[in-house]
Amino acid sequence: MMRRICLAASLLVLPLALLLCVQWPLRDAVQAGSRLANDLGQILFALYMAVAVTAASRARAHLAAQRHVEPAEGGETSRGARWRDAALLACLAPWSLFMLWAFTPQLLASLRQWERFGETLTPGYFLIKLALWLMVLLILLHALAQAWLPPERRP
Amino acid sequence: MTGTGGLWMLLALGLLIVATGLPVWALLIGVASAFAALGLATGAADLRILSALPGRMVGLLEHDLLQAMPLYVFVGVLLQRLAVADALFATLARLFRPLSRHAGASQSLAALGLGALVAPMNGSVASSSALLSRLVAPRLGRLDPARATALVSVAATIGVVVPPSLVLILLGDAMLRAHTEAGNLPGAALGGQRIINTQDVLNAALLPAACVLALWALVAWWQGRRTGITSSSKVPEAPVTRAQAAIALIAVSVILLLLGGVFAGRLFAVEAAAAGGCLLAAAALAGRALRWAQWRAVLADTLALSGALFALLVGATTFSLVFRLFGTDRWLAELVLGSPLAPLPTAALVLAGVALCAWVLDAFEMIFVIIPIVAPPLIARLGDAQQAAVLLLLVLQLSFLIPPMGYAVLMARARSGLGPVPMPRLLRALAPYVLAQLALIAAVFLLPALVHQLDAPAPPPSAAAPASDQDIVRQMEEMARPPEDAASAADGGQ
C-alpha cells in the first residue's frame, strides 16, 4: 500500500518541474496564468512532501551522524533495530499527536469552506492543509508500524 | 532555566545526535517535545504559543522557494545517472591539457571545473560528493591519494558558494528573516540597509565565489603538476568523442544561460532549477538514456532525498519554536550585543562558534537550526547583512574541509574509494585550500565592499533619503495634532 502511494507521489515531481518552468514564459511572454501555475505548483509540492518524509524513512535516507558507518538493514541486529524503532516512536508520537490535535479543527474549518488561496482566490488551498495533516498522519503510522509490527507485516 | 533553556536543548541535541545515530530530524522533534513538556510543567512555556506550530508547518508547505528543493534533488539524481557529467569532465580535462604538460594538473582542474558547473544545479554537498566520488575519483589515479581526496572534498563544497545553489537559496531565505529580526534588536545599527532577499545574497556571493574558485584552481594546478607524470607518459587517456564534446557544449551553454537569466533578474532561481530539471529530463527521454526501471529509481531517490531535507526543515521549525519559547534567542542576542569587545572581534567570535558547529553538522542543519539563532546578532554587530551572509557561507565551506569531522572530507574519505589516507598527509594536501579560504574570509571580513560589487544602484538621495528619527517624530506629531492647532500653527507661520 505505502509502496504504491510513494510511487504515485514520486511522479509528482515531473508536473511540479513543468509548472514552475512555465511560470517564466507565462509571466514574461503570455503575461497571464503564472499565478495560477504557482498555486497549482504549491498544491503539488505540498502533496509531494506529505508523502516524501515517510518515503525517506522507508528508504533510510534521513540524515544521521553515523550514516556513513550505519550498517545495512539486514546487518543490523534485531535488538538494535528494535531500540532504534522504539526511540523513533518516542520522539515522533507525542509531536504527531499534538499536531493532529491542534491542527484538525483548522483543517475541518478549511475543508468546510473549500478554502481558496488568499491572494489569487484560486480554489484548492485546503489541499495544502490536507497535505500537512496527511504528512503528520503518515509519520505517526509509519513510526507505529516500525515499532509494533514484525518486518514482514510492515506496509 | 528560562533564557538558557535553549542552550540545554542544543547540548542535549548535540549529545543525542552523536551518541544515538538516530535521524537528526526525529531528534530535533524529540528534544523539542521533551523541553516543551518540561516548559509546560514548569510554567515556562505557553500552550497557546505551541499551538502556532501547525501554522508554521503550513507556511513551509506553501513556501515558494522551498518548491525548488525537489527540483534540485531531481537534477542531482539525474546527473548521477546520465552521461552529461562524464562528458563535461572528459571535455574539460582535454581543454585544460595545454595549460600543463602534467596530466594530473589538467584532471585536477577538470574536477574543480565539473564541481563548479554542476554545483549550482546540484542539491547539496552530499549530492556533489556522491557525483564526484563516482565520476572523478576513479580518474584521479595520477594524483597522490591524499591530494585526490582533498580535491574531491574541495570540489564537493563549491555548491555552498556558487550561485544559485540550493544552499544559497535557503540561506538567502534564512538571512531575510534574520535581517528582519536584527532590525528589532535593541541597539542594532543597520545603517538604513533595506531587508536583503535571496537575490541580494546570490549577488553578494558571486565575487567571493569567483575568488574561491580562482585560488583553488591555482592550488589544484600546482598540486597536479607535482605528480611527476606527464601527459606523454604511458598511462592511457580516453579520447573525447564528438558526442561527448557536443553534450558538454550544450550543457555548459544551458547552465550559463540559466545562470545569466538568474543574475539578470529575468528568471527566479526556482524557475532556473525547474528549467534545468525539465531540459535534463527531456534530453534523457529523447535520447532514451534511461529505462523505466531506472526512471523509477530516479523518481524514488528524488522523493526520499527531498523528504529527508524537508523532514529536517520540519524538525528545525519545531525545535526553533520551543527554543524561542525559552527566550534563548533574545538571551544570546543580548550577550553578543552587550559584549565588552569591539564589534569586529565579537563578530569574529560568533563566526568561530558557527565554524565549530559546522564542523560536526551538515549545511542544511546549519541553515535550519544554527543560523536562524546566530545570524540576527551577527548582522547587528557587523551592520551589513550581505557581508554576514557571505561570511557565513565561507565559514560553512571552510568547516566542511577540516578533517576528521568536516562533512565534505568525511564523505570523500568514505565514498571516493581512493583508499585509506593517513591524516597527516591529508592535512598537508588540504592545507593550501584551507589557507586560501582563510585568506578570503579575512578579506571579506575586513573589506565588506567585496560583497557589494553587484548591488543594485542606490536611488537618488532626493527620492529615497531615509527619514531621520527626528523627522519621523515631527511628522507623527503633526499628524496627531488637532486641526485647530495645525491651523493656528499655520497662522503663526504666516
XYZ file of C-alpha atoms in Angstrom:
649
model
C 0.000 0.000 0.000
C 2.626 2.523 1.117
C 4.839 1.476 -1.789
C 2.081 2.423 -4.243
C 1.450 5.726 -2.520
C 5.178 6.502 -2.716
C 5.313 5.552 -6.392
C 2.330 7.780 -7.190
C 3.781 10.666 -5.197
C 7.218 10.287 -6.788
C 5.681 11.064 -10.195
C 4.508 14.481 -8.969
C 7.998 15.953 -9.307
C 7.599 15.914 -13.104
C 4.452 18.124 -13.321
C 5.899 20.237 -10.497
C 9.040 20.936 -12.547
C 6.922 21.660 -15.605
C 4.600 24.045 -13.755
C 7.474 26.009 -12.235
C 9.314 26.047 -15.552
C 6.364 27.506 -17.490
C 5.930 30.316 -14.976
C 8.667 32.299 -16.696
C 7.146 32.272 -20.227
C 3.663 32.695 -18.775
C 4.798 35.767 -16.839
C 7.047 37.374 -19.467
C 5.571 36.283 -22.802
C 1.902 35.406 -22.225
C 1.507 37.756 -19.245
C -1.250 35.577 -17.828
C -1.580 32.359 -15.894
C 1.710 32.457 -13.995
C -0.033 32.924 -10.625
C -2.335 30.009 -11.379
C 0.706 27.867 -12.270
C 2.314 28.930 -9.000
C -0.776 27.966 -6.971
C -1.006 24.583 -8.681
C 2.710 24.099 -8.071
C 2.191 24.784 -4.374
C -0.531 22.146 -4.158
C 1.633 19.568 -5.935
C 4.615 20.446 -3.743
C 2.546 20.059 -0.562
C 1.161 16.678 -1.633
C 4.629 15.556 -2.732
C 6.195 16.457 0.605
C 3.305 14.906 2.534
C 4.475 11.510 1.309
C 8.183 12.315 0.921
C 9.028 12.412 4.626
C 7.717 8.879 5.157
C 9.319 7.750 1.889
C 12.650 8.995 3.273
C 12.077 6.988 6.461
C 11.297 3.868 4.430
C 14.426 4.372 2.320
C 16.532 5.230 5.416
C 17.556 8.401 3.643
C 17.359 10.680 6.674
C 20.491 12.475 7.715
C 22.157 10.947 10.773
C 25.548 11.412 12.390
C 26.568 7.795 11.924
C 25.041 7.426 8.500
C 28.366 6.700 6.807
C 29.056 3.799 9.111
C 25.467 2.696 9.681
C 25.038 -0.982 8.833
C 22.531 -2.035 6.214
C 19.079 -3.104 7.326
C 19.874 -6.784 7.021
C 23.051 -6.459 9.015
C 21.526 -4.593 11.903
C 20.953 -6.664 14.989
C 17.280 -7.154 15.828
C 17.850 -5.741 19.310
C 19.474 -2.617 17.905
C 16.711 -2.228 15.346
C 14.009 -2.565 17.996
C 15.723 0.012 20.187
C 16.005 2.370 17.248
C 12.329 1.942 16.283
C 11.181 2.461 19.871
C 13.329 5.591 20.202
C 11.941 6.982 16.957
C 8.393 6.337 18.161
C 9.165 8.102 21.442
C 10.497 11.098 19.507
C 7.723 11.320 16.938
C 4.489 10.094 18.553
C 3.945 12.953 21.064
C 4.667 15.532 18.397
C 2.389 13.841 15.839
C -0.470 13.530 18.311
C -0.113 17.156 19.357
C -0.063 18.279 15.731
C -3.167 16.236 14.885
C -4.949 17.530 17.994
C -4.060 21.165 17.348
C -4.492 21.132 13.588
C -7.595 19.008 12.941
C -10.096 21.805 13.829
C -8.279 24.191 11.467
C -8.321 21.578 8.724
C -12.035 20.880 9.174
C -12.834 24.598 9.014
C -10.755 24.878 5.837
C -12.479 21.874 4.260
C -15.964 23.145 5.178
C -15.440 26.376 3.275
C -13.285 24.863 0.470
C -10.665 27.453 1.348
C -9.055 29.301 -1.565
C -5.609 30.875 -1.981
C -5.625 34.242 -0.229
C -4.063 36.389 -2.958
C -5.417 34.850 -6.146
C -8.635 33.239 -4.855
C -7.697 30.117 -6.817
C -9.593 27.136 -5.364
C -7.649 24.405 -3.610
C -5.807 25.989 -0.694
C -7.487 23.461 1.596
C -5.429 20.770 -0.175
C -2.244 22.267 1.291
C -3.685 21.955 4.790
C -4.917 18.465 3.988
C -1.373 17.609 2.856
C 0.044 18.672 6.215
C -2.478 16.561 8.083
C -1.676 13.609 5.801
C 2.059 14.103 6.338
C 1.724 14.003 10.121
C -0.613 11.004 9.980
C 1.795 9.066 7.743
C 4.710 9.897 10.046
C 2.763 8.600 13.047
C 1.519 5.450 11.304
C 4.977 4.631 9.983
C 6.581 5.097 13.407
C 3.893 2.886 14.985
C 4.267 0.218 12.312
C 8.037 0.176 12.689
C 7.787 -0.200 16.437
C 4.933 -2.718 16.666
C 4.754 -4.789 13.512
C 7.224 -7.510 12.532
C 9.255 -6.602 9.421
C 7.224 -8.854 7.086
C 3.926 -7.170 8.015
C 5.049 -3.564 7.688
C 3.304 -1.561 4.949
C 16.189 27.689 33.172
C 14.380 30.405 31.205
C 16.833 32.202 28.961
C 19.436 29.487 28.964
C 16.881 26.683 28.423
C 17.593 26.697 24.694
C 21.284 26.115 25.321
C 20.420 22.951 27.233
C 18.281 21.945 24.260
C 21.238 22.416 21.905
C 23.522 20.475 24.223
C 21.042 17.604 24.525
C 20.558 17.580 20.762
C 24.285 17.508 20.046
C 24.890 14.685 22.500
C 21.985 12.618 21.185
C 22.997 13.134 17.542
C 26.487 11.840 18.227
C 25.569 9.148 20.766
C 22.481 7.554 19.197
C 22.996 7.928 15.458
C 19.229 8.396 15.119
C 17.905 10.592 12.296
C 18.564 14.230 13.130
C 15.053 15.403 12.224
C 13.493 12.954 14.688
C 15.922 14.038 17.410
C 15.117 17.690 16.733
C 11.440 16.897 17.244
C 12.063 14.602 20.215
C 14.270 17.084 22.095
C 11.861 19.939 21.335
C 8.887 17.871 22.547
C 10.644 16.916 25.783
C 11.645 20.510 26.551
C 8.194 21.805 25.580
C 6.649 19.366 28.060
C 9.163 20.492 30.671
C 8.364 24.119 29.906
C 4.624 23.480 30.229
C 5.141 21.653 33.521
C 7.256 24.450 34.989
C 5.150 27.237 33.527
C 7.986 28.481 31.315
C 6.052 27.658 28.126
C 2.566 28.550 26.984
C 0.370 26.011 25.169
C -1.169 28.782 23.055
C 2.248 29.597 21.593
C 2.914 25.924 20.880
C -0.405 25.855 19.011
C 1.239 28.126 16.425
C 3.260 25.127 15.240
C 0.733 23.811 12.668
C 0.510 27.278 11.141
C 4.289 27.347 10.743
C 4.195 23.935 9.080
C 1.558 25.120 6.614
C 3.916 28.036 5.932
C 6.629 25.566 4.948
C 4.317 23.748 2.551
C 3.276 26.951 0.777
C 6.779 28.416 0.653
C 7.683 29.456 -2.902
C 11.433 28.936 -2.511
C 11.142 25.516 -0.983
C 9.467 24.273 -4.145
C 12.962 24.362 -5.653
C 14.142 21.696 -3.225
C 12.818 18.578 -5.023
C 13.859 20.057 -8.352
C 17.480 20.470 -7.303
C 17.452 16.964 -5.888
C 15.909 15.681 -9.135
C 18.663 17.311 -11.195
C 21.348 15.966 -8.849
C 19.980 12.417 -9.031
C 19.602 12.596 -12.824
C 23.150 13.899 -13.252
C 24.476 10.877 -11.407
C 22.859 8.553 -13.932
C 23.284 10.423 -17.198
C 26.386 10.818 -19.327
C 26.337 14.615 -19.080
C 28.762 14.855 -16.172
C 31.100 12.278 -17.744
C 31.139 14.274 -20.979
C 31.780 17.507 -19.101
C 34.705 16.031 -17.180
C 36.326 14.468 -20.253
C 35.947 17.648 -22.282
C 37.242 19.897 -19.506
C 40.271 17.626 -18.972
C 41.005 17.859 -22.709
C 40.552 21.650 -22.690
C 42.880 22.144 -19.725
C 45.607 19.883 -21.116
C 47.513 22.712 -22.876
C 47.843 24.513 -19.521
C 50.283 21.947 -18.255
C 52.288 19.059 -19.643
C 51.335 17.193 -16.487
C 48.154 15.169 -16.966
C 47.439 15.375 -13.224
C 47.074 19.149 -13.458
C 44.518 19.064 -16.264
C 42.479 16.419 -14.455
C 42.599 18.365 -11.202
C 41.376 21.479 -12.973
C 38.680 19.451 -14.744
C 37.487 18.075 -11.390
C 37.192 21.585 -9.990
C 35.529 22.798 -13.188
C 32.976 19.991 -13.052
C 32.258 20.802 -9.422
C 31.715 24.451 -10.325
C 29.445 23.664 -13.280
C 27.180 21.096 -11.659
C 27.191 22.530 -8.143
C 24.693 25.319 -8.850
C 22.216 22.765 -10.194
C 23.031 20.085 -7.652
C 21.258 19.518 -4.391
C 23.866 19.634 -1.667
C 27.417 18.870 -0.569
C 26.371 15.235 -0.154
C 24.944 15.108 -3.658
C 28.011 16.775 -5.215
C 30.278 14.483 -3.232
C 28.408 11.401 -4.459
C 28.668 12.565 -8.071
C 32.365 13.452 -7.850
C 33.212 10.261 -5.975
C 31.570 8.172 -8.685
C 32.848 10.104 -11.647
C 36.039 11.957 -10.815
C 37.771 9.961 -8.083
C 38.484 6.883 -10.272
C 40.116 9.158 -12.867
C 42.488 10.839 -10.457
C 44.796 7.845 -10.429
C 47.716 10.048 -11.419
C 47.392 12.056 -8.227
C 48.621 11.126 -4.803
C 45.557 9.648 -2.943
C 45.759 12.367 -0.276
C 45.675 15.098 -2.920
C 42.899 13.323 -4.822
C 40.809 13.052 -1.630
C 41.457 16.721 -0.891
C 40.434 17.659 -4.420
C 37.172 15.681 -4.304
C 36.365 17.217 -0.898
C 37.068 20.730 -2.112
C 35.134 20.345 -5.373
C 32.113 18.989 -3.473
C 31.843 22.182 -1.411
C 31.759 24.553 -4.361
C 27.961 24.431 -4.338
C 27.987 26.198 -0.971
C 29.172 29.443 -2.553
C 28.442 29.232 -6.276
C 25.008 30.714 -7.006
C 22.219 29.784 -7.356
C 22.700 26.550 -5.426
C 20.080 25.199 -3.032
C 22.264 26.026 -0.028
C 22.473 29.638 -1.187
C 18.746 29.891 -1.845
C 17.847 28.511 1.576
C 20.462 30.675 3.260
C 19.049 33.689 1.423
C 15.642 32.944 2.880
C 17.100 32.441 6.369
C 19.015 35.720 6.071
C 15.866 37.593 5.067
C 14.240 36.540 8.323
C 17.431 37.087 10.309
C 17.828 40.596 8.899
C 14.226 41.421 9.831
C 14.859 40.168 13.378
C 18.177 42.026 13.593
C 16.349 45.270 12.892
C 14.249 44.713 16.002
C 17.178 44.020 18.318
C 17.866 46.775 20.833
C 20.962 48.758 19.886
C 21.217 47.301 16.384
C 22.712 49.798 13.930
C 21.887 48.620 10.415
C 22.523 51.948 8.709
C 19.220 52.033 6.833
C 20.103 48.954 4.759
C 16.899 47.523 3.282
C 15.983 43.948 4.217
C 18.006 41.661 1.963
C 16.436 38.911 -0.121
C 17.736 35.788 -1.826
C 18.788 37.722 -4.938
C 20.923 40.038 -2.789
C 22.676 37.031 -1.256
C 23.260 35.499 -4.706
C 24.761 38.764 -5.958
C 26.873 39.240 -2.846
C 28.304 35.731 -3.062
C 29.315 35.921 -6.722
C 32.661 37.732 -6.457
C 33.853 35.799 -3.358
C 32.818 32.569 -5.118
C 34.867 33.557 -8.162
C 37.838 34.308 -5.890
C 37.488 30.933 -4.140
C 37.419 29.155 -7.484
C 40.413 31.063 -8.829
C 42.514 30.425 -5.720
C 41.582 26.756 -5.566
C 42.242 26.323 -9.296
C 45.725 27.678 -8.677
C 46.260 25.205 -5.825
C 44.836 22.288 -7.869
C 47.062 23.150 -10.829
C 50.121 23.460 -8.595
C 49.440 20.195 -6.773
C 48.537 18.400 -10.026
C 51.785 19.298 -11.770
C 53.807 17.876 -8.885
C 52.732 14.331 -9.718
C 55.862 13.691 -11.721
C 53.849 12.097 -14.518
C 53.475 13.948 -17.825
C 50.638 13.681 -20.306
C 53.038 11.897 -22.645
C 53.506 9.102 -20.114
C 52.344 5.596 -20.809
C 49.136 5.838 -18.800
C 46.416 5.855 -21.497
C 43.823 8.588 -21.518
C 40.383 8.051 -23.105
C 39.856 10.391 -26.060
C 36.922 12.798 -26.075
C 34.324 11.680 -28.597
C 32.379 14.156 -30.723
C 29.185 13.184 -28.932
C 30.800 13.943 -25.569
C 32.055 17.301 -26.817
C 28.580 18.167 -28.161
C 26.868 17.158 -24.896
C 29.398 19.179 -22.900
C 28.941 22.236 -25.126
C 25.148 22.096 -24.837
C 25.274 21.514 -21.073
C 27.667 24.419 -20.467
C 25.588 26.709 -22.698
C 22.368 25.815 -20.867
C 23.966 26.230 -17.418
C 25.449 29.617 -18.368
C 22.147 30.761 -19.919
C 20.199 29.816 -16.800
C 22.766 31.446 -14.513
C 22.736 34.555 -16.699
C 18.935 34.629 -16.540
C 19.022 34.473 -12.740
C 21.627 37.226 -12.384
C 19.918 39.435 -14.953
C 16.722 39.158 -12.941
C 14.823 37.524 -15.838
C 14.471 34.211 -14.029
C 13.876 33.336 -10.407
C 16.291 30.749 -9.053
C 13.361 28.342 -8.610
C 12.428 28.716 -12.271
C 16.045 28.174 -13.330
C 16.140 24.949 -11.323
C 12.838 23.870 -12.881
C 14.070 24.705 -16.383
C 17.280 22.740 -15.750
C 15.299 19.762 -14.491
C 12.890 19.839 -17.437
C 15.681 20.137 -20.017
C 17.675 17.331 -18.442
C 14.607 15.067 -18.219
C 13.620 15.914 -21.810
C 17.148 15.133 -23.028
C 17.124 11.822 -21.153
C 13.730 10.928 -22.635
C 14.685 11.976 -26.160
C 17.956 10.081 -26.035
C 16.334 7.079 -24.305
C 19.166 7.276 -21.821
C 17.236 5.568 -19.034
C 14.983 2.542 -18.924
C 11.691 2.540 -16.990
C 13.271 0.794 -14.008
C 15.994 3.458 -13.922
C 13.400 6.231 -14.141
C 11.567 4.673 -11.215
C 14.797 4.607 -9.243
C 15.466 8.275 -10.112
C 11.968 9.291 -9.000
C 12.119 7.172 -5.833
C 15.542 8.590 -4.890
C 14.308 12.121 -5.548
C 11.268 11.554 -3.337
C 13.320 10.061 -0.499
C 16.096 12.670 -0.580
C 13.593 15.534 -0.829
C 11.705 14.043 2.093
C 14.896 13.833 4.128
C 15.590 17.532 3.533
C 12.016 18.560 4.252
C 11.957 16.457 7.423
C 14.965 18.447 8.648
C 13.015 21.607 7.990
C 10.022 20.257 9.919
C 12.267 19.274 12.823
C 14.134 22.578 12.826
C 10.875 24.571 12.758
C 9.625 22.676 15.803
C 12.974 22.996 17.566
C 13.331 26.727 16.931
C 9.783 27.450 18.172
C 10.497 25.762 21.517
C 13.993 27.302 21.619
C 12.394 30.743 21.323
C 9.773 29.866 23.932
C 12.577 29.891 26.487
C 13.786 33.263 25.222
C 17.246 31.884 24.473
C 17.440 33.709 21.151
C 16.993 37.048 22.951
C 19.426 35.981 25.669
C 22.101 35.144 23.062
C 21.456 38.360 21.149
C 21.872 40.392 24.344
C 25.087 38.507 25.088
C 26.528 39.334 21.661
C 25.273 42.908 21.551
C 26.402 43.579 25.125
C 29.867 42.163 24.508
C 32.643 44.305 26.005
C 34.708 43.627 22.874
C 34.568 45.815 19.770
C 32.069 44.794 17.033
C 34.586 43.099 14.734
C 36.210 40.824 17.349
C 32.736 39.955 18.642
C 31.583 39.077 15.132
C 34.752 37.005 14.683
C 33.926 35.060 17.858
C 30.375 34.392 16.611
C 31.786 33.150 13.304
C 34.233 30.906 15.170
C 31.251 29.402 17.019
C 29.478 28.857 13.694
C 32.620 27.182 12.317
C 32.708 24.849 15.301
C 29.050 23.861 14.799
C 29.543 23.421 11.029
C 32.455 21.109 11.725
C 30.023 18.487 13.028
C 26.805 19.454 11.235
C 25.629 19.419 7.612
C 24.838 22.597 5.633
C 21.086 22.089 5.971
C 21.230 21.503 9.713
C 23.269 24.680 9.992
C 20.834 26.706 7.896
C 17.727 25.415 9.617
C 18.936 25.231 13.237
C 22.030 27.320 13.982
C 21.949 30.215 11.539
C 18.455 31.472 12.500
C 19.797 31.781 16.062
C 23.189 33.398 15.449
C 22.567 35.430 12.296
C 20.454 38.272 13.798
C 23.073 39.332 16.390
C 25.853 38.796 13.837
C 24.102 41.124 11.387
C 23.522 43.633 14.175
C 27.200 43.521 15.124
C 28.556 43.779 11.554
C 25.865 46.216 10.407
C 25.844 44.585 6.958
C 23.549 41.646 6.219
C 25.146 40.753 2.881
C 28.605 40.639 4.432
C 27.251 38.469 7.245
C 25.622 36.099 4.712
C 28.790 35.677 2.653
C 30.954 35.225 5.749
C 28.578 32.522 6.992
C 28.793 30.737 3.632
C 32.577 30.883 3.540
C 32.850 29.695 7.145
C 30.493 26.770 6.432
C 32.617 25.833 3.439
C 35.797 26.052 5.491
C 34.458 23.835 8.268
C 33.395 21.156 5.778
C 37.066 20.902 4.736
C 38.625 20.417 8.174
C 39.345 16.741 8.938
C 38.387 14.488 10.515
C 34.782 15.669 11.093
C 34.348 18.140 8.205
C 31.378 16.900 6.195
C 32.977 17.063 2.731
C 36.163 15.336 3.904
C 34.138 12.714 5.735
C 32.087 11.965 2.617
C 35.097 11.926 0.292
C 37.034 9.533 2.531
C 34.022 7.243 2.905
C 32.764 7.216 -0.671
C 35.519 8.040 -3.142
C 37.196 4.643 -2.988
C 40.608 6.317 -3.088
C 41.820 4.139 -0.272
C 42.883 4.969 3.272
C 44.875 8.164 3.537
C 46.973 8.912 6.644
C 45.699 12.005 8.414
C 48.996 13.971 8.298
C 49.205 13.560 4.522
C 45.564 14.554 4.085
C 46.115 17.618 6.245
C 49.131 18.602 4.138
C 47.098 18.183 0.938
C 44.179 20.219 2.271
C 46.304 22.958 3.859
C 46.748 25.165 0.747
C 42.997 25.087 0.016
C 42.168 25.897 3.633
C 44.721 28.727 3.760
C 43.288 30.212 0.565
C 39.817 30.024 2.104
C 41.001 31.657 5.331
C 42.613 34.470 3.352
C 39.351 35.087 1.523
C 37.342 35.059 4.767
C 39.738 37.647 6.196
C 39.381 39.754 3.046
C 35.553 39.712 3.174
C 35.669 40.389 6.906
C 37.900 43.441 6.551
C 36.687 44.675 3.135
C 32.861 44.490 3.041
C 32.923 46.237 -0.350
C 33.853 42.855 -1.843
C 30.254 41.668 -1.434
C 28.646 44.848 -2.799
C 30.042 44.828 -6.321
C 26.732 43.713 -7.855
C 24.405 45.713 -5.630
C 21.554 47.493 -7.363
C 22.468 51.196 -7.805
C 21.220 53.336 -4.938
C 18.265 55.598 -5.763
C 18.942 59.347 -5.937
C 19.114 60.948 -2.478
C 16.079 63.148 -3.069
C 13.903 60.132 -3.896
C 14.967 57.750 -1.208
C 16.729 59.549 1.603
C 15.709 57.703 4.755
C 13.910 59.861 7.271
C 15.795 60.503 10.483
C 14.227 59.654 13.829
C 13.598 63.360 14.432
C 11.838 63.690 11.058
C 9.596 60.732 11.846
C 8.734 62.093 15.321
C 7.963 65.543 13.863
C 5.737 64.045 11.139
C 3.870 61.927 13.699
C 3.354 64.946 15.946
C 1.988 66.926 13.022
C -0.367 64.084 12.072
C -1.557 63.735 15.664
C -2.075 67.460 16.218
C -5.770 68.583 16.405
C -6.933 70.597 13.353
C -7.237 73.898 15.262
C -3.631 73.532 16.491
C -2.480 72.872 12.981
C -4.441 75.887 11.723
C -3.021 78.185 14.392
C 0.453 76.858 13.706
C -0.117 77.664 10.055
C -1.379 81.140 11.006
C 1.598 81.655 13.246
C 3.802 80.651 10.435
C 2.419 83.289 8.117
